[in-house]
CSV table of C-alpha atoms and ligand atoms in Angstrom, one decimal:
chain,number,residue,atom,x,y,z
A,266,MET,CA,6.0,22.6,16.5
A,267,LEU,CA,5.3,19.6,14.4
A,268,ALA,CA,6.7,21.4,11.3
A,269,LYS,CA,10.0,22.0,13.0
A,270,ARG,CA,10.1,18.5,14.4
A,271,LEU,CA,9.7,16.9,10.9
A,272,ALA,CA,11.4,19.6,8.8
A,273,GLN,CA,14.2,18.4,6.5
A,274,PRO,CA,16.0,19.7,3.4
A,275,HIS,CA,13.9,19.3,0.3
A,276,THR,CA,15.4,17.2,-2.4
A,277,ALA,CA,15.8,13.5,-1.6
A,278,ARG,CA,18.4,12.7,-4.2
A,279,ASP,CA,20.7,15.5,-3.0
A,280,SER,CA,20.8,14.2,0.5
A,281,PRO,CA,20.0,10.5,1.1
A,282,SER,CA,19.0,11.1,4.7
A,283,VAL,CA,16.2,13.4,3.7
A,284,PHE,CA,12.7,12.6,5.0
A,285,LEU,CA,10.6,11.4,2.0
A,286,TRP,CA,7.2,13.2,1.6
A,287,GLY,CA,4.5,12.5,-1.0
A,288,ALA,CA,1.6,10.5,-2.1
A,289,ALA,CA,0.9,7.0,-3.4
A,290,THR,CA,-1.1,5.5,-6.2
A,291,SER,CA,-1.4,2.0,-7.8
A,292,SER,CA,-1.6,1.2,-11.5
A,293,HIS,CA,-5.0,-0.3,-11.8
A,294,GLN,CA,-6.6,2.4,-9.6
A,295,VAL,CA,-5.4,5.3,-11.6
A,296,GLU,CA,-4.0,4.4,-15.1
A,297,GLY,CA,-7.2,3.4,-16.9
A,298,ASN,CA,-7.8,0.7,-19.5
A,299,ASN,CA,-5.7,-1.9,-17.8
A,300,ARG,CA,-7.3,-4.6,-19.8
A,301,TRP,CA,-4.8,-7.4,-19.5
A,302,ASN,CA,-5.2,-8.2,-15.9
A,303,ASP,CA,-7.6,-10.4,-13.8
A,304,TRP,CA,-9.5,-7.4,-12.2
A,305,TRP,CA,-10.4,-6.0,-15.6
A,306,GLU,CA,-11.7,-9.4,-16.7
A,307,TYR,CA,-13.9,-9.8,-13.6
A,308,GLU,CA,-15.1,-6.2,-13.9
A,309,GLN,CA,-16.2,-7.0,-17.5
A,310,SER,CA,-17.9,-10.3,-16.6
A,311,GLY,CA,-20.0,-8.6,-13.8
A,312,HIS,CA,-18.2,-10.3,-10.9
A,313,LEU,CA,-17.2,-7.0,-9.5
A,314,PRO,CA,-19.7,-4.3,-8.7
A,315,TYR,CA,-17.8,-1.5,-10.5
A,316,VAL,CA,-15.6,-1.1,-13.5
A,317,SER,CA,-12.3,0.8,-13.6
A,318,GLY,CA,-12.7,2.0,-17.2
A,319,ARG,CA,-10.6,5.1,-17.8
A,320,ALA,CA,-9.9,5.5,-14.0
A,321,CYS,CA,-8.0,8.7,-13.7
A,322,SER,CA,-6.4,8.5,-17.2
A,323,HIS,CA,-3.1,8.8,-15.3
A,324,TYR,CA,-1.4,6.6,-18.0
A,325,GLU,CA,-1.6,9.7,-20.2
A,326,ARG,CA,-1.7,12.4,-17.6
A,327,TYR,CA,1.1,11.5,-15.3
A,328,GLU,CA,3.2,14.6,-16.2
A,329,GLU,CA,0.4,16.9,-15.1
A,330,ASP,CA,-0.2,14.9,-12.0
A,331,PHE,CA,3.5,15.0,-11.0
A,332,ASP,CA,3.4,18.8,-11.6
A,333,LEU,CA,0.7,18.9,-8.9
A,334,ALA,CA,2.7,16.8,-6.5
A,335,ARG,CA,5.8,19.0,-7.0
A,336,SER,CA,3.8,22.1,-6.5
A,337,TRP,CA,2.5,20.7,-3.2
A,338,GLY,CA,6.1,20.4,-2.0
A,339,HIS,CA,6.4,16.6,-2.3
A,340,ASN,CA,9.9,15.1,-2.8
A,341,ALA,CA,8.8,11.4,-3.3
A,342,HIS,CA,6.0,9.5,-5.1
A,343,ARG,CA,4.9,5.9,-4.9
A,344,PHE,CA,3.4,4.2,-7.9
A,345,SER,CA,3.1,0.6,-9.1
A,346,ILE,CA,4.2,-1.1,-12.3
A,347,GLU,CA,1.4,-3.1,-13.9
A,348,TRP,CA,2.8,-6.6,-14.4
A,349,SER,CA,0.1,-7.3,-17.1
A,350,ARG,CA,1.3,-4.4,-19.2
A,351,ILE,CA,4.9,-5.5,-19.0
A,352,GLU,CA,4.2,-9.2,-19.7
A,353,PRO,CA,0.8,-9.3,-21.4
A,354,SER,CA,1.3,-13.0,-22.3
A,355,GLU,CA,3.5,-15.5,-20.6
A,356,GLY,CA,7.2,-14.8,-21.4
A,357,ARG,CA,6.6,-11.9,-23.8
A,358,TRP,CA,7.8,-8.5,-22.8
A,359,ASN,CA,6.1,-5.4,-24.0
A,360,GLU,CA,8.8,-2.8,-24.9
A,361,ASP,CA,6.3,0.0,-25.1
A,362,ALA,CA,5.2,-0.6,-21.6
A,363,ILE,CA,8.7,-0.5,-20.3
A,364,ALA,CA,9.4,2.6,-22.3
A,365,HIS,CA,6.3,4.2,-20.6
A,366,TYR,CA,7.5,3.4,-17.1
A,367,ARG,CA,11.0,4.6,-18.0
A,368,SER,CA,9.3,8.0,-18.9
A,369,VAL,CA,7.3,8.0,-15.7
A,370,ILE,CA,10.5,7.6,-13.7
A,371,GLY,CA,12.2,10.2,-15.7
A,372,ALA,CA,9.3,12.6,-15.2
A,373,LEU,CA,9.5,12.1,-11.4
A,374,LEU,CA,13.3,12.6,-11.3
A,375,ARG,CA,13.1,15.8,-13.3
A,376,ARG,CA,10.7,17.2,-10.7
A,377,GLY,CA,12.9,16.1,-7.8
A,378,LEU,CA,10.4,13.4,-6.8
A,379,GLU,CA,12.0,10.2,-5.5
A,380,PRO,CA,10.3,7.2,-7.2
A,381,VAL,CA,9.1,4.4,-4.8
A,382,VAL,CA,8.2,1.6,-7.1
A,383,THR,CA,5.8,-1.3,-6.3
A,384,LEU,CA,5.9,-4.4,-8.5
A,385,HIS,CA,2.6,-6.0,-7.4
A,386,HIS,CA,-0.4,-4.1,-6.2
A,387,PHE,CA,-3.3,-6.6,-6.1
A,388,THR,CA,-3.7,-7.2,-9.9
A,389,ASN,CA,-2.3,-10.1,-11.8
A,390,PRO,CA,-1.8,-10.7,-15.6
A,391,ALA,CA,-4.9,-12.5,-16.9
A,392,TRP,CA,-2.7,-15.4,-18.3
A,393,PHE,CA,-1.2,-15.8,-14.8
A,394,ALA,CA,-4.6,-15.9,-13.1
A,395,HIS,CA,-6.0,-18.4,-15.7
A,396,ALA,CA,-3.1,-20.7,-15.0
A,397,GLY,CA,-3.8,-20.8,-11.3
A,398,GLY,CA,-2.4,-17.6,-10.1
A,399,TRP,CA,-0.7,-17.6,-6.6
A,400,LEU,CA,-1.7,-21.3,-6.1
A,401,ARG,CA,0.7,-22.3,-8.9
A,402,ARG,CA,3.8,-24.0,-7.8
A,403,ASP,CA,6.0,-21.9,-10.0
A,404,SER,CA,4.2,-18.6,-9.2
A,405,ALA,CA,7.1,-17.1,-7.2
A,406,ASN,CA,9.5,-17.9,-10.0
A,407,LEU,CA,7.3,-16.3,-12.6
A,408,PHE,CA,7.0,-13.2,-10.5
A,409,ALA,CA,10.8,-13.1,-9.9
A,410,ARG,CA,11.4,-13.4,-13.6
A,411,TYR,CA,9.2,-10.3,-14.2
A,412,ALA,CA,11.0,-8.5,-11.3
A,413,GLY,CA,14.4,-9.3,-12.8
A,414,PHE,CA,13.3,-7.9,-16.2
A,415,VAL,CA,12.0,-4.7,-14.6
A,416,ALA,CA,15.1,-4.3,-12.5
A,417,GLU,CA,17.4,-4.7,-15.5
A,418,GLN,CA,15.5,-2.2,-17.5
A,419,LEU,CA,14.7,0.4,-14.9
A,420,GLY,CA,16.9,-0.4,-11.9
A,421,LYS,CA,19.5,2.3,-12.3
A,422,ASP,CA,17.1,5.1,-11.6
A,423,VAL,CA,15.2,3.5,-8.7
A,424,SER,CA,16.4,3.4,-5.1
A,425,TYR,CA,13.2,2.3,-3.3
A,426,TRP,CA,11.4,-0.9,-4.3
A,427,LEU,CA,8.3,-2.6,-2.8
A,428,THR,CA,7.9,-6.1,-4.1
A,429,ILE,CA,4.3,-6.8,-3.0
A,430,ASN,CA,1.6,-4.5,-1.7
A,431,GLU,CA,-0.3,-5.8,1.4
A,432,PRO,CA,0.0,-9.6,0.9
A,433,THR,CA,-2.2,-10.3,3.9
A,434,VAL,CA,-5.0,-8.1,2.7
A,435,TYR,CA,-4.7,-9.6,-0.8
A,436,VAL,CA,-5.1,-13.1,0.5
A,437,MET,CA,-7.8,-12.3,3.0
A,438,GLN,CA,-9.9,-10.5,0.4
A,439,GLY,CA,-9.3,-13.1,-2.4
A,440,TYR,CA,-9.2,-16.4,-0.5
A,441,ILE,CA,-11.1,-15.9,2.8
A,442,ASN,CA,-13.7,-13.1,2.4
A,443,GLY,CA,-14.2,-13.9,-1.3
A,444,GLU,CA,-14.7,-10.2,-2.2
A,445,TRP,CA,-11.8,-9.9,-4.7
A,446,PRO,CA,-10.4,-12.1,-7.4
A,447,PRO,CA,-10.1,-15.0,-7.3
A,448,PHE,CA,-13.2,-15.0,-5.1
A,449,PHE,CA,-12.6,-18.0,-2.8
A,450,LYS,CA,-14.5,-18.0,0.5
A,451,ARG,CA,-13.0,-19.3,3.7
A,452,SER,CA,-10.5,-21.4,1.7
A,453,TRP,CA,-7.9,-21.5,4.5
A,454,ILE,CA,-5.6,-24.0,2.8
A,455,LYS,CA,-5.6,-22.1,-0.5
A,456,ALA,CA,-5.0,-18.9,1.5
A,457,GLY,CA,-2.0,-20.5,3.2
A,458,ILE,CA,-0.6,-21.7,-0.2
A,459,ALA,CA,-1.0,-18.3,-1.8
A,460,LEU,CA,0.6,-16.5,1.2
A,461,ARG,CA,3.6,-18.9,1.1
A,462,ASN,CA,4.0,-18.3,-2.6
A,463,LEU,CA,3.8,-14.5,-2.1
A,464,ALA,CA,6.5,-14.8,0.6
A,465,LYS,CA,8.7,-16.8,-1.7
A,466,ALA,CA,8.0,-14.3,-4.5
A,467,HIS,CA,9.2,-11.5,-2.2
A,468,VAL,CA,12.4,-13.3,-1.4
A,469,LEU,CA,13.2,-14.2,-5.0
A,470,ALA,CA,12.3,-10.8,-6.4
A,471,ARG,CA,14.5,-9.1,-3.8
A,472,ARG,CA,17.4,-11.2,-5.0
A,473,GLN,CA,16.7,-10.2,-8.6
A,474,LEU,CA,16.4,-6.5,-7.7
A,475,HIS,CA,19.7,-6.5,-5.7
A,476,GLN,CA,21.5,-8.2,-8.6
A,477,ALA,CA,20.5,-5.5,-11.0
A,478,CYS,CA,20.7,-2.6,-8.6
A,479,PRO,CA,23.0,-3.4,-5.6
A,480,ASP,CA,22.3,-0.1,-3.9
A,481,GLY,CA,18.5,-0.3,-4.2
A,482,LYS,CA,16.5,-0.8,-1.0
A,483,VAL,CA,13.8,-3.5,-1.2
A,484,GLY,CA,10.9,-4.0,1.1
A,485,PHE,CA,7.2,-4.8,0.8
A,486,ALA,CA,4.2,-2.8,1.9
A,487,HIS,CA,2.6,-4.2,5.0
A,488,SER,CA,-1.0,-3.5,6.0
A,489,ALA,CA,-0.5,-2.8,9.7
A,490,PRO,CA,-3.8,-2.4,11.5
A,491,VAL,CA,-3.8,-2.0,15.3
A,492,VAL,CA,-5.6,-5.1,16.6
A,493,MET,CA,-7.3,-4.9,20.0
A,494,PRO,CA,-9.8,-7.0,22.0
A,495,CYS,CA,-13.3,-5.6,22.3
A,496,ASP,CA,-13.4,-6.3,26.0
A,497,ALA,CA,-9.9,-6.6,27.5
A,498,GLU,CA,-11.4,-8.3,30.6
A,499,ARG,CA,-12.8,-11.1,28.4
A,500,LYS,CA,-10.4,-14.0,27.9
A,501,ARG,CA,-12.0,-15.1,24.6
A,502,ASP,CA,-11.7,-11.6,23.1
A,503,ARG,CA,-8.0,-11.4,24.1
A,504,MET,CA,-7.4,-14.8,22.6
A,505,ALA,CA,-9.1,-14.0,19.3
A,506,ALA,CA,-7.4,-10.6,19.1
A,507,GLY,CA,-4.0,-12.4,19.6
A,508,ILE,CA,-4.8,-14.9,16.8
A,509,ARG,CA,-5.8,-12.0,14.5
A,510,GLU,CA,-2.7,-10.1,15.4
A,511,PHE,CA,-0.6,-13.1,14.5
A,512,LEU,CA,-2.4,-13.6,11.2
A,513,LEU,CA,-2.4,-9.9,10.2
A,514,ASN,CA,0.8,-8.6,11.6
A,515,HIS,CA,3.3,-11.5,12.0
A,516,ILE,CA,2.8,-14.5,9.8
A,517,PHE,CA,4.1,-12.9,6.6
A,518,PHE,CA,7.2,-11.8,8.3
A,519,ILE,CA,7.8,-15.3,9.6
A,520,LEU,CA,7.3,-16.7,6.1
A,521,ILE,CA,9.9,-14.5,4.5
A,522,GLY,CA,12.4,-15.2,7.3
A,523,ALA,CA,12.3,-11.9,9.2
A,524,SER,CA,12.5,-11.8,13.0
A,525,PHE,CA,11.5,-9.3,15.7
A,526,LYS,CA,14.3,-10.8,17.8
A,527,LYS,CA,17.2,-11.3,15.4
A,528,ARG,CA,18.0,-8.2,13.3
A,529,GLU,CA,20.5,-10.1,11.1
A,530,ARG,CA,17.7,-12.5,10.0
A,531,THR,CA,15.5,-9.5,9.1
A,532,GLU,CA,18.3,-7.8,7.2
A,533,ARG,CA,18.6,-10.9,5.1
A,534,CYS,CA,15.1,-10.4,3.6
A,535,LEU,CA,14.2,-6.7,4.0
A,536,ASP,CA,16.1,-3.4,3.7
A,537,TYR,CA,13.2,-1.4,5.1
A,538,ILE,CA,9.5,-2.1,5.7
A,539,GLY,CA,6.6,-0.2,4.1
A,540,ILE,CA,3.8,0.5,6.6
A,541,ASN,CA,0.3,1.1,5.3
A,542,TYR,CA,-1.7,2.3,8.2
A,543,TYR,CA,-5.4,3.3,8.2
A,544,THR,CA,-7.3,2.1,11.3
A,545,ARG,CA,-7.6,-0.2,14.4
A,546,VAL,CA,-9.7,-3.4,14.3
A,547,VAL,CA,-11.5,-4.3,17.5
A,548,ILE,CA,-12.1,-8.0,17.8
A,549,ARG,CA,-14.9,-9.9,19.6
A,550,SER,CA,-15.0,-13.6,19.9
A,551,VAL,CA,-18.5,-15.0,19.2
A,552,GLY,CA,-19.9,-18.5,18.7
A,553,TRP,CA,-17.8,-21.6,18.7
A,554,GLY,CA,-15.1,-23.3,16.6
A,555,ALA,CA,-13.0,-21.4,14.1
A,556,GLN,CA,-15.3,-18.4,14.2
A,557,ALA,CA,-14.7,-18.0,18.0
A,558,LEU,CA,-10.9,-18.4,17.5
A,559,VAL,CA,-10.5,-15.6,14.9
A,560,GLY,CA,-13.5,-13.6,16.3
A,561,GLN,CA,-15.1,-10.8,14.3
A,562,ALA,CA,-14.7,-7.1,14.0
A,563,CYS,CA,-16.9,-5.2,16.5
A,564,HIS,CA,-18.4,-2.1,15.0
A,565,LEU,CA,-20.1,-0.8,18.2
A,566,ASP,CA,-19.0,2.5,19.5
A,567,HIS,CA,-18.4,1.4,23.1
A,568,HIS,CA,-14.6,1.1,22.9
A,569,PRO,CA,-12.3,3.5,24.8
A,570,ASN,CA,-11.1,6.5,22.8
A,571,ARG,CA,-13.1,5.7,19.8
A,572,GLY,CA,-12.5,8.0,16.9
A,573,PRO,CA,-14.8,9.2,14.1
A,574,MET,CA,-15.6,6.9,11.2
A,575,SER,CA,-14.5,7.5,7.6
A,576,ASP,CA,-16.7,7.0,4.6
A,577,THR,CA,-15.3,3.5,4.2
A,578,GLY,CA,-16.4,2.7,7.8
A,579,TRP,CA,-12.9,2.7,9.1
A,580,GLU,CA,-12.3,4.2,12.5
A,581,ILE,CA,-9.8,7.1,12.6
A,582,TYR,CA,-7.3,6.2,15.3
A,583,PRO,CA,-4.1,8.3,14.9
A,584,VAL,CA,-2.3,6.9,17.9
A,585,GLY,CA,-2.4,3.6,16.1
A,586,LEU,CA,0.2,5.0,13.6
A,587,ARG,CA,2.6,5.6,16.4
A,588,MET,CA,1.9,2.1,17.8
A,589,ALA,CA,2.5,0.5,14.4
A,590,LEU,CA,5.7,2.4,13.8
A,591,GLU,CA,7.0,1.5,17.2
A,592,LYS,CA,6.1,-2.1,16.8
A,593,PHE,CA,7.7,-2.6,13.4
A,594,SER,CA,10.8,-0.6,14.3
A,595,ARG,CA,11.6,-3.4,16.6
A,596,LEU,CA,12.6,-5.4,13.4
A,597,GLY,CA,15.7,-3.2,13.5
A,598,ILE,CA,15.3,-1.8,9.9
A,599,PRO,CA,14.0,1.6,8.8
A,600,VAL,CA,10.2,2.0,8.6
A,601,PHE,CA,8.5,4.0,5.8
A,602,VAL,CA,4.8,5.0,5.9
A,603,THR,CA,3.9,3.9,2.3
A,604,GLU,CA,0.1,4.6,2.8
A,605,ASN,CA,-2.0,6.5,5.2
A,606,GLY,CA,-5.2,8.3,4.3
A,607,VAL,CA,-8.9,8.8,4.7
A,608,ALA,CA,-12.0,8.6,2.6
A,609,THR,CA,-14.2,11.5,3.4
A,610,GLY,CA,-16.2,14.4,1.9
A,611,ASP,CA,-15.3,16.5,5.0
A,612,GLU,CA,-12.2,18.5,4.2
A,613,ILE,CA,-11.8,19.6,7.8
A,614,LEU,CA,-11.7,16.0,8.9
A,615,ARG,CA,-9.1,15.2,6.2
A,616,ARG,CA,-6.9,18.1,7.3
A,617,GLU,CA,-7.1,17.0,10.9
A,618,PHE,CA,-6.5,13.4,9.9
A,619,ILE,CA,-3.2,14.3,8.2
A,620,VAL,CA,-2.0,16.6,11.0
A,621,GLN,CA,-2.9,14.2,13.8
A,622,HIS,CA,-1.2,11.3,12.1
A,623,LEU,CA,1.9,13.3,11.4
A,624,GLU,CA,2.0,14.3,15.1
A,625,ARG,CA,2.0,10.7,16.1
A,626,LEU,CA,4.7,10.0,13.5
A,627,ALA,CA,6.8,12.7,15.0
A,628,GLU,CA,6.4,11.2,18.4
A,629,ALA,CA,7.4,7.8,17.1
A,630,ARG,CA,10.6,9.4,15.7
A,631,GLU,CA,11.3,11.2,18.9
A,632,GLY,CA,11.0,7.9,20.7
A,633,GLY,CA,13.7,6.4,18.5
A,634,ALA,CA,11.8,4.9,15.6
A,635,ASN,CA,13.8,5.2,12.3
A,636,VAL,CA,10.9,6.5,10.2
A,637,ILE,CA,12.2,7.5,6.7
A,638,GLY,CA,9.1,8.8,5.0
A,639,TYR,CA,5.4,9.5,4.8
A,640,LEU,CA,3.2,8.9,1.7
A,641,TYR,CA,-0.4,9.9,1.8
A,642,TRP,CA,-3.0,7.6,0.1
A,643,SER,CA,-3.7,8.9,-2.4
A,644,LEU,CA,-2.6,11.5,-4.9
A,645,LEU,CA,-6.0,11.4,-6.6
A,646,ASP,CA,-9.5,10.1,-6.0
A,647,ASN,CA,-9.4,6.8,-7.8
A,648,TYR,CA,-11.0,3.4,-8.5
A,649,GLU,CA,-11.2,2.0,-4.9
A,650,TRP,CA,-11.4,-1.6,-5.9
A,651,ALA,CA,-14.8,-3.3,-5.0
A,652,MET,CA,-16.0,0.1,-3.5
A,653,GLY,CA,-15.8,1.8,-6.9
A,654,THR,CA,-15.2,5.6,-7.1
A,655,LYS,CA,-17.3,6.7,-4.2
A,656,PRO,CA,-14.6,6.7,-1.5
A,657,HIS,CA,-12.7,10.0,-1.9
A,658,PHE,CA,-9.1,9.5,-0.6
A,659,GLY,CA,-7.4,12.0,-3.0
A,660,LEU,CA,-5.3,15.0,-2.3
A,661,ALA,CA,-7.1,16.1,-5.5
A,662,ALA,CA,-10.6,15.3,-6.5
A,663,VAL,CA,-11.0,14.0,-10.1
A,664,ASP,CA,-14.1,14.7,-12.2
A,665,PRO,CA,-14.8,11.4,-13.8
A,666,LYS,CA,-16.3,13.0,-16.9
A,667,THR,CA,-13.8,15.8,-17.7
A,668,GLN,CA,-10.8,14.3,-15.8
A,669,GLU,CA,-10.2,17.7,-14.3
A,670,ARG,CA,-8.1,17.6,-11.1
A,671,ARG,CA,-9.2,19.8,-8.2
A,672,PRO,CA,-6.7,20.1,-5.3
A,673,ARG,CA,-8.1,19.9,-1.8
A,674,PRO,CA,-7.2,22.4,1.0
A,675,CYS,CA,-5.1,19.8,2.9
A,676,VAL,CA,-2.4,20.0,0.3
A,677,GLU,CA,-1.5,23.3,1.8
A,678,ASP,CA,-1.1,21.8,5.3
A,679,MET,CA,1.1,19.0,4.0
A,680,LYS,CA,3.1,21.6,2.0
A,681,SER,CA,3.8,23.7,5.1
A,682,ILE,CA,5.0,20.6,6.9
A,683,CYS,CA,7.0,19.4,4.0
A,684,ARG,CA,8.7,22.7,3.5
A,685,GLY,CA,9.3,23.0,7.2
A,686,LYS,CA,7.2,26.2,7.7
A,687,GLN,CA,5.0,26.9,10.6
A,688,PHE,CA,1.3,26.1,10.2
A,689,ALA,CA,-1.8,26.2,12.3
A,690,LEU,CA,-5.1,24.4,11.9
B,851,LIG,C1,-5.0,-0.2,0.8
B,851,LIG,C2,-4.6,-0.4,-0.6
B,851,LIG,C3,-4.8,0.7,-1.6
B,851,LIG,C4,-6.1,1.4,-1.3
B,851,LIG,C5,-6.2,1.8,0.2
B,851,LIG,C6,-7.4,2.6,0.5
B,851,LIG,O1,-5.3,-1.3,1.5
B,851,LIG,O2,-3.2,-0.8,-0.7
B,851,LIG,O3,-4.8,0.2,-2.9
B,851,LIG,O4,-7.1,0.6,-1.7
B,851,LIG,O5,-6.1,0.6,0.9
């Protein structure tokens, strides 16, 4: 049974080899009133279709939210520190914000929830964005200085750090697709510069984190879609899928100095890798020139083993999780599922989603992948970036008016698995 295959003792701190279970959030999506960052500014000026506003008021309600996580059997929780709260203007540290995150970490530890802390989850301080953001020459150093300050202040209580969330998604959305700040479209050179600076930022921040907490484990959260050609018999599709695969799943690793062949090189820049897995992307090459080379996503339903679609239009493809875990295990370091979830109003679908992905995770472990944890995205329904509050990813629904939390039935499935009990769907 799946439950038996994944079952482990419960408290992560008591036994470092324990499997980590829980959910993930990010500051801007749940905290509310994050008015010092670039997203907030663009929301207010009408460049983004939705405003985050109070979001889930998690900045005030974190204790209550962690009570829920604990009651669902979790032993870990991922959240992000909002850089713009810690450093609201260049070089000025906000002591209240640090005190807040110190309390957040304390609240997790008191409940037996292992903190998994992200330092950058898509948002930048407004001052940093105004000064050129990730195109700035010294952007990596500025980020590392912030990382160093946070590590010094909070390091002793945190064992798992993620420097940057999904650098490739951030750069695609902000510099190629132009849907997120800073809204550049097809700016390949700028995208390259930003990605290089993010890679440098990871390396420098990791150094800072290790200096302050030598036992801390530092990785980044990688968006790991499974990329496939639309028609495997068509050479153009295979080539475009190969290029996409390189851009989405390899380039950032190369930039930080990791290697699928030489484990020692990977260990010099990563202690573990966070895997965010949601879907597969099927690529079809159309037209000529650059467009033909990178191809485009094919949304037709003629692909083998096609799964149902979520409310965000992402195909549900559980075996892709096993494929991603197997692939990134080849780096030779532990892999940690730092996001996996589904936007849906269909609670049966959500339950199946979780169970099926955990089945595939169990298979990857049985095949030898060193998978150290699984975090569902997300703890709560939240502000889903440019898609607003419509996509419902949460283990609990949140009423935007009253802020009431309503746990969904899938928490019980996860709980039986976390607690190592039998369960049946
Ligand atoms: C990931 C992001 C996360 C959330 C989920 C649905 O790419 O890291 O913030 O938006 O997708």
